[in-house]
PDB file of C-alpha atoms in Angstrom:
ATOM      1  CA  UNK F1171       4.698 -15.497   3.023  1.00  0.00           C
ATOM      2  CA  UNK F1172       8.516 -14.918   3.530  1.00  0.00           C
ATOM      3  CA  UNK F1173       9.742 -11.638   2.433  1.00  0.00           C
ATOM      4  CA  UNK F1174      11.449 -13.327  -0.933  1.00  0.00           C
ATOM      5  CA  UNK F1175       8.192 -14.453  -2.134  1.00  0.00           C
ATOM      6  CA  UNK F1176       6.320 -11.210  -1.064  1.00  0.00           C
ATOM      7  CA  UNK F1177       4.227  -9.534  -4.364  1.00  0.00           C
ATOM      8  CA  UNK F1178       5.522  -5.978  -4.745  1.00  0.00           C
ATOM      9  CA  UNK F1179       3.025  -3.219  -5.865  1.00  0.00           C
ATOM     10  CA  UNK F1180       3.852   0.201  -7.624  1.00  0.00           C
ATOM     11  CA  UNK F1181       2.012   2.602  -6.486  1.00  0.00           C
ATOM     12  CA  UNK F1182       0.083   2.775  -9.477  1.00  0.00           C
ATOM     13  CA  UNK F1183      -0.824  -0.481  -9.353  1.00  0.00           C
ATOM     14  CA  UNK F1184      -2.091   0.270  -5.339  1.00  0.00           C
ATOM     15  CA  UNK F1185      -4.001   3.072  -6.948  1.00  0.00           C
ATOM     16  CA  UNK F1186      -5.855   0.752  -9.017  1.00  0.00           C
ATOM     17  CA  UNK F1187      -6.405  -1.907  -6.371  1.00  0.00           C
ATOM     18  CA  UNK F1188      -7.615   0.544  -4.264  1.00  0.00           C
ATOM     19  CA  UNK F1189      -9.513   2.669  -7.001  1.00  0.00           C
ATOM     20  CA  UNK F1190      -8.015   5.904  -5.155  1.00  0.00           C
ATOM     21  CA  UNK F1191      -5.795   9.134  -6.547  1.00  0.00           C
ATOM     22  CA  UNK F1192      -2.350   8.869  -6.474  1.00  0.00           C
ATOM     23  CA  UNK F1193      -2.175  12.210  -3.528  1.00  0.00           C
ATOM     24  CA  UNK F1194      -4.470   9.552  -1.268  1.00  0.00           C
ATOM     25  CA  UNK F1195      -2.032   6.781  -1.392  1.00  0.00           C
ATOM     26  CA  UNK F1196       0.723   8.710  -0.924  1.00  0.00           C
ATOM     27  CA  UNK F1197      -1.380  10.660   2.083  1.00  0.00           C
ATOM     28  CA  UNK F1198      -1.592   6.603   2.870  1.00  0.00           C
ATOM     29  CA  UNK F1199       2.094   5.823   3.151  1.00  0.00           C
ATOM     30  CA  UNK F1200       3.210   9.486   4.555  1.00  0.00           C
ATOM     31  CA  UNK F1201       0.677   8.404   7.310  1.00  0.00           C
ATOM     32  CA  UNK F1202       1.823   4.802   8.118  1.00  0.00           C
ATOM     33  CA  UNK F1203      -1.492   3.642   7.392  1.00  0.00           C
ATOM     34  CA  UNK F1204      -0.291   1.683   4.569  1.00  0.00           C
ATOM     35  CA  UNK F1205       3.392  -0.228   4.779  1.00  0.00           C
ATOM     36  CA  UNK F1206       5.949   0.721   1.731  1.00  0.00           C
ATOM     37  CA  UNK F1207       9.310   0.150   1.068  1.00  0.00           C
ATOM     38  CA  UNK F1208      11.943   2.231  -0.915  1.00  0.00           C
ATOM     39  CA  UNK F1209      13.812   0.327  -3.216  1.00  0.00           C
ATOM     40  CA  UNK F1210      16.541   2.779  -4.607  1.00  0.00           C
ATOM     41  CA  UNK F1211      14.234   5.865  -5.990  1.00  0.00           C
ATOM     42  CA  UNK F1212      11.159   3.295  -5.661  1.00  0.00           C
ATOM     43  CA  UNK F1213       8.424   3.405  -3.641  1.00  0.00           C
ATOM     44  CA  UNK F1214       6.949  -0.179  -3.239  1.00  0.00           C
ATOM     45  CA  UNK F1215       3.817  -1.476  -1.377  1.00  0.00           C
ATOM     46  CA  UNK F1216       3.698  -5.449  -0.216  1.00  0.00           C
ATOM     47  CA  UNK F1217       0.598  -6.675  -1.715  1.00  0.00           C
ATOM     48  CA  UNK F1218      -0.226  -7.972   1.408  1.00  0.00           C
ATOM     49  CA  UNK F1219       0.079  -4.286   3.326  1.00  0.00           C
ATOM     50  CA  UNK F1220      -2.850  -3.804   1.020  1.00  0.00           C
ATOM     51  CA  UNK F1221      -5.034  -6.710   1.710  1.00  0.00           C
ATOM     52  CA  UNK F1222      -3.966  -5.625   5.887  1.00  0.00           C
ATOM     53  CA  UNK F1223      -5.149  -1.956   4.965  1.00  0.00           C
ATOM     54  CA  UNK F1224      -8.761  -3.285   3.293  1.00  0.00           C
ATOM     55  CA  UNK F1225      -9.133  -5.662   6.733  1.00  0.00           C
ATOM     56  CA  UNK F1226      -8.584  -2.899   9.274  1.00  0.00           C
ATOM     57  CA  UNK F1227     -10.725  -0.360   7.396  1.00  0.00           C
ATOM     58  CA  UNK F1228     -13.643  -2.994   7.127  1.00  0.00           C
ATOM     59  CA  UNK F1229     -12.563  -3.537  10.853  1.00  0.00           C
ATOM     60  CA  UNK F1230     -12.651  -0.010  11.410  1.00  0.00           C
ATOM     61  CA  UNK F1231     -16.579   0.158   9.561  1.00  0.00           C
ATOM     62  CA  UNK F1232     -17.762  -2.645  11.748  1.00  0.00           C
TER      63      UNK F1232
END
């Protein structure tokens, strides 16, 4: 996926995604544990960064 075509999340929407508080995913970002961008005033999460986040914490489980 090349960065033009790359799906964009607010962090509300990663909130929902995720089904976590909005202190968790910031927690998430602050950490590095989950890639964001700053657009401007924006925070912005790759949808993709999310899907990566889900694999390594199942990795993480296993």
């Amino acid at each position: 996926m090349t960065t033009a075509t790359a799906e964009l999340l607010t962090v509300p929407e990663v909130m929902a995604r995720l089904k976590l508080g909005r202190s968790t995913v910031y927690d998430l970002i602050r950490s590095r544990r989950l890639v964001s961008i700053t657009i401007g005033r924006s925070r912005r999460v790759p949808a993709a960064a999310v899907r990566d986040f889900i694999d390594n914490q199942i990795e993480e489980a296993a």
